[in-house]
Amino acid sequence: SHMPVDNPNPTIVHASVPTTAPAASLRPPSLSVPRPFCPYLTSPSSSSCPPLPPTVRLALPAEALPLEKREDGQMTPEEVYDIVATILDPEHPLTLSQLGVVNLPDITVTPSQITVHLTPTIPHCSMSTLIGLCIHTKLTRSVSRRYRVKVGVKEGTHQQWRQVSRQLQDKERVWAAMENGYLRGVVEKCLVEPA
């Protein structure tokens, strides 16, 4: 049972952002193939591959730096980014960070809540809810219970961003979705850690 692909040629964003993890740990296993490699395809290809887009430097607020752990023990947005950056996209062998679905400026951390706003690759992405479920699942497994995890779609980036965000913030819907064996299996595949 193959799912149709919403966006067969997603734009790959090579974002250079502050992180607490070594660069090699953010590379998914599917991209550890020798060059030449075409990032727009799922397998090595010839030299007919289009050039990679230039590296993007995200503007960060001054309070986001430096990357050291906070003295009060509160998580930083960079630490949250490191947790969600390696989640694999359900349709492509790329991570959410490589596709620009998760971005450091869209992560906020308070003493009691972590909020992540995802940016779908296309405005009608049918995978947005599933991607949000992956982010929610990984964060709830990875962070202290002192944090409430809130995942939503960045305003205006999806045709139904309000509805998708409401679904992702409904604890009963999230719980019911993870009770579904098929959905749980898809989520687990997306959460596989790079080697």
Short mmCIF file of C-alpha atoms in Angstrom, two decimals:
data_model
loop_
_atom_site.label_atom_id
_atom_site.label_comp_id
_atom_site.label_asym_id
_atom_site.label_seq_id
_atom_site.Cartn_x
_atom_site.Cartn_y
_atom_site.Cartn_z
CA SER A 1 0.00 0.00 0.00
CA HIS A 2 1.96 2.94 -1.35
CA MET A 3 0.86 6.43 -0.34
CA PRO A 4 0.77 9.07 -3.09
CA VAL A 5 3.45 11.74 -2.74
CA ASP A 6 2.14 15.30 -2.31
CA ASN A 7 5.40 16.95 -3.24
CA PRO A 8 7.59 14.72 -5.43
CA ASN A 9 10.38 17.33 -5.70
CA PRO A 10 10.64 19.21 -2.39
CA THR A 11 13.05 22.06 -2.00
CA ILE A 12 15.95 21.01 0.19
CA VAL A 13 17.06 23.66 2.63
CA HIS A 14 20.60 23.29 3.95
CA ALA A 15 20.11 25.50 6.97
CA SER A 16 23.17 26.43 8.94
CA VAL A 17 21.80 26.97 12.43
CA PRO A 18 23.35 26.90 15.88
CA THR A 19 23.01 23.46 17.38
CA THR A 20 24.32 21.56 20.35
CA ALA A 21 24.81 18.36 18.33
CA PRO A 22 27.82 17.37 16.18
CA ALA A 23 27.08 17.97 12.48
CA ALA A 24 27.43 14.28 11.61
CA SER A 25 24.60 13.34 13.97
CA LEU A 26 22.12 15.46 12.00
CA ARG A 27 22.70 13.51 8.77
CA PRO A 28 20.05 10.84 8.15
CA PRO A 29 21.25 7.35 7.20
CA SER A 30 19.67 7.64 3.73
CA LEU A 31 22.02 10.51 2.84
CA SER A 32 25.24 8.77 3.85
CA VAL A 33 25.87 7.55 0.31
CA PRO A 34 29.06 8.55 -1.53
CA ARG A 35 29.00 11.38 -4.06
CA PRO A 36 27.71 11.91 -6.67
CA PHE A 37 24.32 12.10 -5.00
CA CYS A 38 21.32 13.98 -6.24
CA PRO A 39 19.37 15.35 -3.26
CA TYR A 40 16.21 15.55 -5.36
CA LEU A 41 16.13 11.79 -5.88
CA THR A 42 16.20 8.85 -3.50
CA SER A 43 19.28 7.18 -4.97
CA PRO A 44 22.76 8.07 -6.29
CA SER A 45 22.62 9.58 -9.75
CA SER A 46 24.76 10.81 -12.58
CA SER A 47 26.21 14.29 -12.97
CA SER A 48 22.89 15.46 -14.46
CA CYS A 49 21.76 16.35 -10.96
CA PRO A 50 20.91 20.05 -10.45
CA PRO A 51 23.27 22.00 -8.19
CA LEU A 52 22.51 22.16 -4.49
CA PRO A 53 20.89 25.34 -3.23
CA PRO A 54 23.23 27.71 -1.37
CA THR A 55 23.47 27.42 2.40
CA VAL A 56 20.89 29.52 4.19
CA ARG A 57 21.87 31.42 7.33
CA LEU A 58 18.89 31.93 9.62
CA ALA A 59 18.63 35.18 11.51
CA LEU A 60 18.39 34.49 15.22
CA PRO A 61 17.49 36.77 18.08
CA ALA A 62 20.46 37.69 20.28
CA GLU A 63 18.92 35.90 23.27
CA ALA A 64 19.15 32.57 21.39
CA LEU A 65 22.95 32.67 21.74
CA PRO A 66 25.26 31.36 23.17
CA LEU A 67 24.54 27.66 22.89
CA GLU A 68 25.60 26.70 26.40
CA LYS A 69 23.08 25.00 28.66
CA ARG A 70 21.07 27.46 30.73
CA GLU A 71 21.97 27.66 34.41
CA ASP A 72 18.33 27.20 35.49
CA GLY A 73 18.14 23.79 33.75
CA GLN A 74 15.49 24.95 31.28
CA MET A 75 15.85 23.53 27.80
CA THR A 76 16.92 25.88 25.03
CA PRO A 77 15.33 26.13 21.58
CA GLU A 78 18.57 24.72 20.17
CA GLU A 79 18.24 21.58 22.29
CA VAL A 80 14.64 21.15 21.13
CA TYR A 81 15.74 21.69 17.53
CA ASP A 82 18.37 18.96 17.94
CA ILE A 83 15.64 16.55 19.08
CA VAL A 84 13.28 17.22 16.15
CA ALA A 85 15.82 17.99 13.38
CA THR A 86 16.55 14.32 12.62
CA ILE A 87 12.93 13.19 12.24
CA LEU A 88 12.53 11.73 8.76
CA ASP A 89 9.87 13.04 6.40
CA PRO A 90 7.16 10.39 5.77
CA GLU A 91 7.38 10.88 1.98
CA HIS A 92 11.08 11.51 1.37
CA PRO A 93 14.39 10.11 2.70
CA LEU A 94 15.22 13.52 4.13
CA THR A 95 14.98 15.04 7.58
CA LEU A 96 12.50 17.71 8.58
CA SER A 97 15.38 20.16 9.05
CA GLN A 98 16.73 19.49 5.54
CA LEU A 99 13.30 20.24 4.09
CA GLY A 100 12.87 23.39 6.20
CA VAL A 101 9.84 21.90 7.97
CA VAL A 102 11.36 22.62 11.40
CA ASN A 103 13.28 25.85 11.96
CA LEU A 104 14.93 27.25 15.06
CA PRO A 105 13.03 30.59 15.00
CA ASP A 106 9.75 28.61 15.15
CA ILE A 107 10.64 26.90 18.45
CA THR A 108 9.91 28.51 21.80
CA VAL A 109 10.63 27.22 25.28
CA THR A 110 9.16 28.51 28.52
CA PRO A 111 9.66 26.97 31.98
CA SER A 112 6.56 24.81 31.43
CA GLN A 113 5.98 24.53 27.67
CA ILE A 114 7.77 23.71 24.43
CA THR A 115 6.11 25.00 21.27
CA VAL A 116 7.12 23.96 17.75
CA HIS A 117 5.47 25.42 14.65
CA LEU A 118 6.15 23.35 11.56
CA THR A 119 6.27 24.72 8.01
CA PRO A 120 4.88 22.28 5.41
CA THR A 121 6.77 22.02 2.12
CA ILE A 122 3.60 22.88 0.19
CA PRO A 123 0.42 24.76 1.26
CA HIS A 124 -1.87 21.72 0.79
CA CYS A 125 0.42 19.09 2.34
CA SER A 126 -1.68 16.12 3.45
CA MET A 127 1.21 14.91 5.65
CA SER A 128 1.19 17.95 7.98
CA THR A 129 -0.83 16.22 10.68
CA LEU A 130 1.35 13.10 10.50
CA ILE A 131 4.54 15.20 10.64
CA GLY A 132 3.16 17.09 13.62
CA LEU A 133 2.34 13.78 15.30
CA CYS A 134 5.95 12.66 14.76
CA ILE A 135 7.27 15.88 16.32
CA HIS A 136 4.88 15.60 19.27
CA THR A 137 5.75 11.94 19.86
CA LYS A 138 9.50 12.47 19.74
CA LEU A 139 9.36 15.46 22.08
CA THR A 140 7.10 13.78 24.64
CA ARG A 141 9.51 10.83 24.69
CA SER A 142 12.60 13.03 24.92
CA VAL A 143 11.89 15.90 27.31
CA SER A 144 11.05 16.20 30.98
CA ARG A 145 7.40 15.83 31.95
CA ARG A 146 7.58 19.33 33.37
CA TYR A 147 7.05 20.57 29.80
CA ARG A 148 3.74 20.61 28.00
CA VAL A 149 4.45 19.88 24.32
CA LYS A 150 2.52 22.02 21.85
CA VAL A 151 2.91 21.41 18.11
CA GLY A 152 1.17 23.41 15.41
CA VAL A 153 1.48 24.61 11.84
CA LYS A 154 3.05 28.02 11.29
CA GLU A 155 0.37 30.56 10.54
CA GLY A 156 -0.39 30.96 6.84
CA THR A 157 1.91 28.14 5.64
CA HIS A 158 -0.88 25.62 5.06
CA GLN A 159 -4.37 26.06 3.60
CA GLN A 160 -5.84 24.59 6.79
CA TRP A 161 -3.20 25.62 9.34
CA ARG A 162 -5.78 26.40 12.05
CA GLN A 163 -7.57 23.06 11.75
CA VAL A 164 -4.35 21.01 11.61
CA SER A 165 -2.95 22.91 14.62
CA ARG A 166 -6.16 22.28 16.60
CA GLN A 167 -5.96 18.55 15.84
CA LEU A 168 -2.31 18.39 16.92
CA GLN A 169 -3.10 20.18 20.19
CA ASP A 170 -6.03 17.92 21.08
CA LYS A 171 -4.56 15.36 23.52
CA GLU A 172 -7.37 12.86 22.92
CA ARG A 173 -6.90 12.96 19.13
CA VAL A 174 -3.14 12.52 19.48
CA TRP A 175 -3.63 9.60 21.89
CA ALA A 176 -6.21 7.98 19.57
CA ALA A 177 -3.92 8.39 16.55
CA MET A 178 -1.07 6.65 18.35
CA GLU A 179 -3.41 3.78 19.27
CA ASN A 180 -3.83 3.11 15.52
CA GLY A 181 -1.25 0.44 14.67
CA TYR A 182 -0.69 1.64 11.10
CA LEU A 183 -0.14 5.28 12.11
CA ARG A 184 2.09 4.27 15.02
CA GLY A 185 4.21 2.23 12.58
CA VAL A 186 4.59 5.18 10.20
CA VAL A 187 5.55 7.46 13.11
CA GLU A 188 8.13 4.94 14.38
CA LYS A 189 9.75 4.78 10.91
CA CYS A 190 10.06 8.58 10.89
CA LEU A 191 11.67 8.56 14.34
CA VAL A 192 14.53 6.19 13.44
CA GLU A 193 17.77 7.80 14.60
CA PRO A 194 20.66 8.27 12.13
CA ALA A 195 23.52 5.80 12.56
#
